[in-house]
Coordinates of C-alpha atoms (C1' of nucleotides) in Angstrom, one line a residue:
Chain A
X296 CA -21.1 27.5 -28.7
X297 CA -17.1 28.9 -29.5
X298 CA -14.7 26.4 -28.9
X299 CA -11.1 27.7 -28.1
X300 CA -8.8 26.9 -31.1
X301 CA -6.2 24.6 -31.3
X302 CA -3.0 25.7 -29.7
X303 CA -0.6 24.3 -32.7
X304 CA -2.7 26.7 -35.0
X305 CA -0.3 29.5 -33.9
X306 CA 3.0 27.5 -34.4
X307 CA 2.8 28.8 -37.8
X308 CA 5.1 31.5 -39.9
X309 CA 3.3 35.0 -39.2
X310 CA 3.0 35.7 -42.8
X311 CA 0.9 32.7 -43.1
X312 CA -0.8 32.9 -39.6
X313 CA -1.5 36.2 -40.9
X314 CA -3.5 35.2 -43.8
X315 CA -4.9 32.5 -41.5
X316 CA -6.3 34.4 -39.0
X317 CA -8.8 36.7 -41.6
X318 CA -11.8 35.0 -41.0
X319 CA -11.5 33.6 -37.4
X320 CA -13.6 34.8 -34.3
X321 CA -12.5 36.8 -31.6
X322 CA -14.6 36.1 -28.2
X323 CA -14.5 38.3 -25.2
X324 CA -17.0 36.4 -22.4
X325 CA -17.6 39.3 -19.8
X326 CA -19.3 39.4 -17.0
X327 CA -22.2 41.5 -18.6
X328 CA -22.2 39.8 -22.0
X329 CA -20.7 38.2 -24.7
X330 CA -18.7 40.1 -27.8
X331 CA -17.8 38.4 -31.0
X332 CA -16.0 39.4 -34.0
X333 CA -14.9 38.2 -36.7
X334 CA -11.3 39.0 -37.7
X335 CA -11.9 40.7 -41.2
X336 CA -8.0 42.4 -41.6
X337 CA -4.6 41.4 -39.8
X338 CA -0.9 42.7 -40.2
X339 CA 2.6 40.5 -40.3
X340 CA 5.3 41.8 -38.4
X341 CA 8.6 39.8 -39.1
X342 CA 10.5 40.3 -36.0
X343 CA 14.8 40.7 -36.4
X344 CA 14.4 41.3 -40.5
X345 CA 11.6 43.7 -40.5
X346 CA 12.0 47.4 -39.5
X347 CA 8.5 48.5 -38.5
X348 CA 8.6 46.0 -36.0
X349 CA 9.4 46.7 -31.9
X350 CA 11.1 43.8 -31.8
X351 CA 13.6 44.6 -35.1
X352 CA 17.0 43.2 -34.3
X353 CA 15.9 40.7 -32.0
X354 CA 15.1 44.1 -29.2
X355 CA 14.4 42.6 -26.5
X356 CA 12.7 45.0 -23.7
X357 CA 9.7 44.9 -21.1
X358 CA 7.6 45.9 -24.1
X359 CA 8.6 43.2 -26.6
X360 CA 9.3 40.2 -24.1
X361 CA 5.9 38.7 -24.6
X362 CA 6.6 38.2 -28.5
X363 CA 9.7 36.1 -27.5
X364 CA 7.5 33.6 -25.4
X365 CA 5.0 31.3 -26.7
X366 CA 3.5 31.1 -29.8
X367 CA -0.6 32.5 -29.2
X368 CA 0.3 34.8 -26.5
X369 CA -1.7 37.8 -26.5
X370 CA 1.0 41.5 -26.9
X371 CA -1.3 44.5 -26.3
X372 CA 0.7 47.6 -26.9
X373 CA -0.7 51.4 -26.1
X374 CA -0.4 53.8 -28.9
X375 CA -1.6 57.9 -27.8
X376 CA -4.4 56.8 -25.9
X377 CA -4.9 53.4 -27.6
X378 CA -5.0 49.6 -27.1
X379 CA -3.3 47.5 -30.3
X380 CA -3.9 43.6 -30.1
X381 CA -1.2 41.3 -31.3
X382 CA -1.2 37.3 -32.0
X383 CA 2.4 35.8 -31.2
X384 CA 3.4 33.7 -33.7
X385 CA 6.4 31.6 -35.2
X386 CA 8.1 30.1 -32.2
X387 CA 9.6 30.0 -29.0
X388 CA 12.1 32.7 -28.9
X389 CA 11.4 34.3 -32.3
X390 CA 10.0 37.6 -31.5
X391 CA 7.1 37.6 -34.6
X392 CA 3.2 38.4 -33.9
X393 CA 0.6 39.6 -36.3
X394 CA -1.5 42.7 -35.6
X395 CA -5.1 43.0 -35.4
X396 CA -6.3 45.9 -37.3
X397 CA -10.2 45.1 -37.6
X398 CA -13.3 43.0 -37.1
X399 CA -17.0 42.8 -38.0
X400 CA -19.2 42.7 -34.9
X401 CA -21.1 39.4 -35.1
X402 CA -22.8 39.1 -31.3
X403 CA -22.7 41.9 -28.5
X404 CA -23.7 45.0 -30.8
X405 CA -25.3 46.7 -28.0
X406 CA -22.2 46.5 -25.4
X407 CA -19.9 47.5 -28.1
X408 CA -21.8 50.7 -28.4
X409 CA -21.5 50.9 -24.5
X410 CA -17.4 50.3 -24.9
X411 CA -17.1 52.9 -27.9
X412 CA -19.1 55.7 -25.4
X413 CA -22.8 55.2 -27.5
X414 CA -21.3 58.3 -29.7
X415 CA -20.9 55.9 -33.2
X416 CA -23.2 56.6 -35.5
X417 CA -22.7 53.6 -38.5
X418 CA -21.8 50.2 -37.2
X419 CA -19.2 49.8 -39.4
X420 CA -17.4 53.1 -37.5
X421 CA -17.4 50.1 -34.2
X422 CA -14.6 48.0 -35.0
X423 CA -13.1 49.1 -38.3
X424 CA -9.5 50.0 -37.0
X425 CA -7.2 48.3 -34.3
X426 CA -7.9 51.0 -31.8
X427 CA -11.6 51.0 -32.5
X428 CA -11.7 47.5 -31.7
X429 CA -9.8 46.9 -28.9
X430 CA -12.3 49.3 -27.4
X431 CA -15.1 47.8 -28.5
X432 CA -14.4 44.5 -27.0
X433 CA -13.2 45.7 -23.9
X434 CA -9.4 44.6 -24.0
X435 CA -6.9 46.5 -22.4
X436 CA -3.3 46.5 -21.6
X437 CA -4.2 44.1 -18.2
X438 CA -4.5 41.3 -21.2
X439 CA -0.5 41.7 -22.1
X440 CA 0.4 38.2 -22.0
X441 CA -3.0 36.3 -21.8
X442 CA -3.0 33.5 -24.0
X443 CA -5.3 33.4 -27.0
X444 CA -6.6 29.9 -26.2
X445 CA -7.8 30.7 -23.1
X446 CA -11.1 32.1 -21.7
X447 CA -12.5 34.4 -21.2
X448 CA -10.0 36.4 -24.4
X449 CA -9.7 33.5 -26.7
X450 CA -9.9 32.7 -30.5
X451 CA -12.0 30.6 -32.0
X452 CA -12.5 28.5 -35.5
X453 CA -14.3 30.8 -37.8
X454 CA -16.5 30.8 -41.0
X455 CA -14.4 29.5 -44.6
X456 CA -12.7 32.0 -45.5
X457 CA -13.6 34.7 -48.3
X458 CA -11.2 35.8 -50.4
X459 CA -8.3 37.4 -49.0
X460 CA -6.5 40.8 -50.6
X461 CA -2.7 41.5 -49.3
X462 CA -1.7 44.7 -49.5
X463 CA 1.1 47.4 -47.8
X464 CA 1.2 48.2 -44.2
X465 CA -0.4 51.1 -42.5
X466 CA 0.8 53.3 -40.0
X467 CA 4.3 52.6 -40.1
X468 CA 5.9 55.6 -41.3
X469 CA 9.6 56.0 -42.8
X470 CA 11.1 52.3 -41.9
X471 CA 12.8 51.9 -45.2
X472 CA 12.4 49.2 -46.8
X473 CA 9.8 47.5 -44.7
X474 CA 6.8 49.7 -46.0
X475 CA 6.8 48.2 -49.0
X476 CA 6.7 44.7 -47.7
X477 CA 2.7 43.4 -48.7
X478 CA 2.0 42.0 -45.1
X479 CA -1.1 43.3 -44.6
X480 CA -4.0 40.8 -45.1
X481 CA -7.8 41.8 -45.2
X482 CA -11.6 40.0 -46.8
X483 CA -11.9 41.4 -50.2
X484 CA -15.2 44.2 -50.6
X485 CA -15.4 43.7 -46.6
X486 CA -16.9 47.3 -45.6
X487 CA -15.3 46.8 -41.8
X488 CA -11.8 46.5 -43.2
X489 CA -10.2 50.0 -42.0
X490 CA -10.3 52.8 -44.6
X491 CA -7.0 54.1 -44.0
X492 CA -5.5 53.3 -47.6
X493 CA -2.5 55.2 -48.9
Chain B
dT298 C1' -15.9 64.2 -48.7
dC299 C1' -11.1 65.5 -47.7
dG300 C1' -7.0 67.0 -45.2
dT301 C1' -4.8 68.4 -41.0
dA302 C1' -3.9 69.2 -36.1
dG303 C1' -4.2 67.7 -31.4
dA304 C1' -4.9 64.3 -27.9
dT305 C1' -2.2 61.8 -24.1
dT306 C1' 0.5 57.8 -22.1
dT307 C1' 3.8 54.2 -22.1
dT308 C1' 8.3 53.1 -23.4
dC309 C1' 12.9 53.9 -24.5
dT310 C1' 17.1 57.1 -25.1
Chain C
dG59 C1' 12.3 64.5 -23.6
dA60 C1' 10.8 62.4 -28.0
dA61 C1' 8.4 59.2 -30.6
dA62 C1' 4.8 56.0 -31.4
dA63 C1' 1.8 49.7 -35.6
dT64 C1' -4.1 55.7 -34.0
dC65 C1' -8.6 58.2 -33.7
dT66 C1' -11.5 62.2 -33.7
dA67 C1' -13.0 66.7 -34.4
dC68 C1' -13.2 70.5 -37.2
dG69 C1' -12.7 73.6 -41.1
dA70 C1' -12.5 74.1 -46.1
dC71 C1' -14.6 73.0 -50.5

DNA sequence: TCGTAGATTTTCT
DNA sequence: GAAAATCTACGAC
């Protein structure tokens, strides 16, 4: 039914993987059921030259370690009482990932509710932020280092892409230059792409 | 509908 | 001890 994607698919600059990732599925296989989205918005974050990243200036701690490994590795970072999922990207030893900021549910509707506490009123209020969805699948810090090719977190191929909007960053405050940098990539008219626009 | 304050925990200084 | 790639509730209009 999902077939894990193709390792060599994250061996790719993050700006493009970025861009490359809107459209493809998310799949979480859990004991109790199986959730699917569909990645609908993403964020690059350029390692050593980019200031809004952890990992600016090649800073290398227990935190950012992960983003140094493998390309595909999963980097889940905790924000107030949040989950963030990252894609590693680049390569080997060059600290870049891409973050996931939302998703449109596409199986698992009902378990998602569950995850999210049953207190959401519009679907689109599910997954529409990278907080909001890391709750709604169910992924946690415990997935810091998984690897997005393999079960039961993996990506897989998705639909042909609609078209794709860039636009700036969200979130990341006074980091100079780097907010004006358009690495944020999300489906044009998309209503689960998060709302927070400046 | 819009803007603001508070939550709460890991990581780093 | 402070800050952080956020979310939600709540009050004003």
């Amino acid at each position: 039914m999902y077939e894990t994607i193709d390792p060599s698919f994250f061996n790719a600059p993050v700006i493009e993987l970025a861009r490359n990732l809107v459209g493809k599925y998310i799949v979480h296989e859990r004991a109790d059921g199986l959730l699917v989205v569909r990645i609908v918005e993403t964020e690059a974050y350029h390692g050593p030259e980019d200031r809004a990243a952890h990992s600016f200036g090649n800073r290398r701690t227990k935190r950012t370690e992960v983003m140094f490994g493998e390309p595909g590795a999963v980097y889940t970072y905790q924000m107030h009482t949040h989950v963030l999922m990252n894609v590693v990207g680049a390569k080997e030893g060059v600290p870049h990932a891409v973050l996931i900021r939302a998703g449109e549910p596409i199986e698992g509707l009902e378990l998602m509710q569950e995850n999210r506490g049953n207190h959401i009123k519009k679907v689109s209020d599910l997954t529409n932020g990278p907080g909001k969805l890391s709750k709604a699948l169910g992924v946690t810090m415990d997935y810091y280092g998984h690897h997005w090719t393999e079960k039961p977190l993996y990506i897989a191929e998705g639909l042909p892409q609609a078209e794709i909007e860039a636009g700036l960053r969200v979130g990341i405050g006074n980091t100079g230059e780097a907010v004006h940098y358009p690495w944020r990539f999300f489906e044009k008219d998309n209503p689960f792409v998060s709302k927070y626009r400046k």
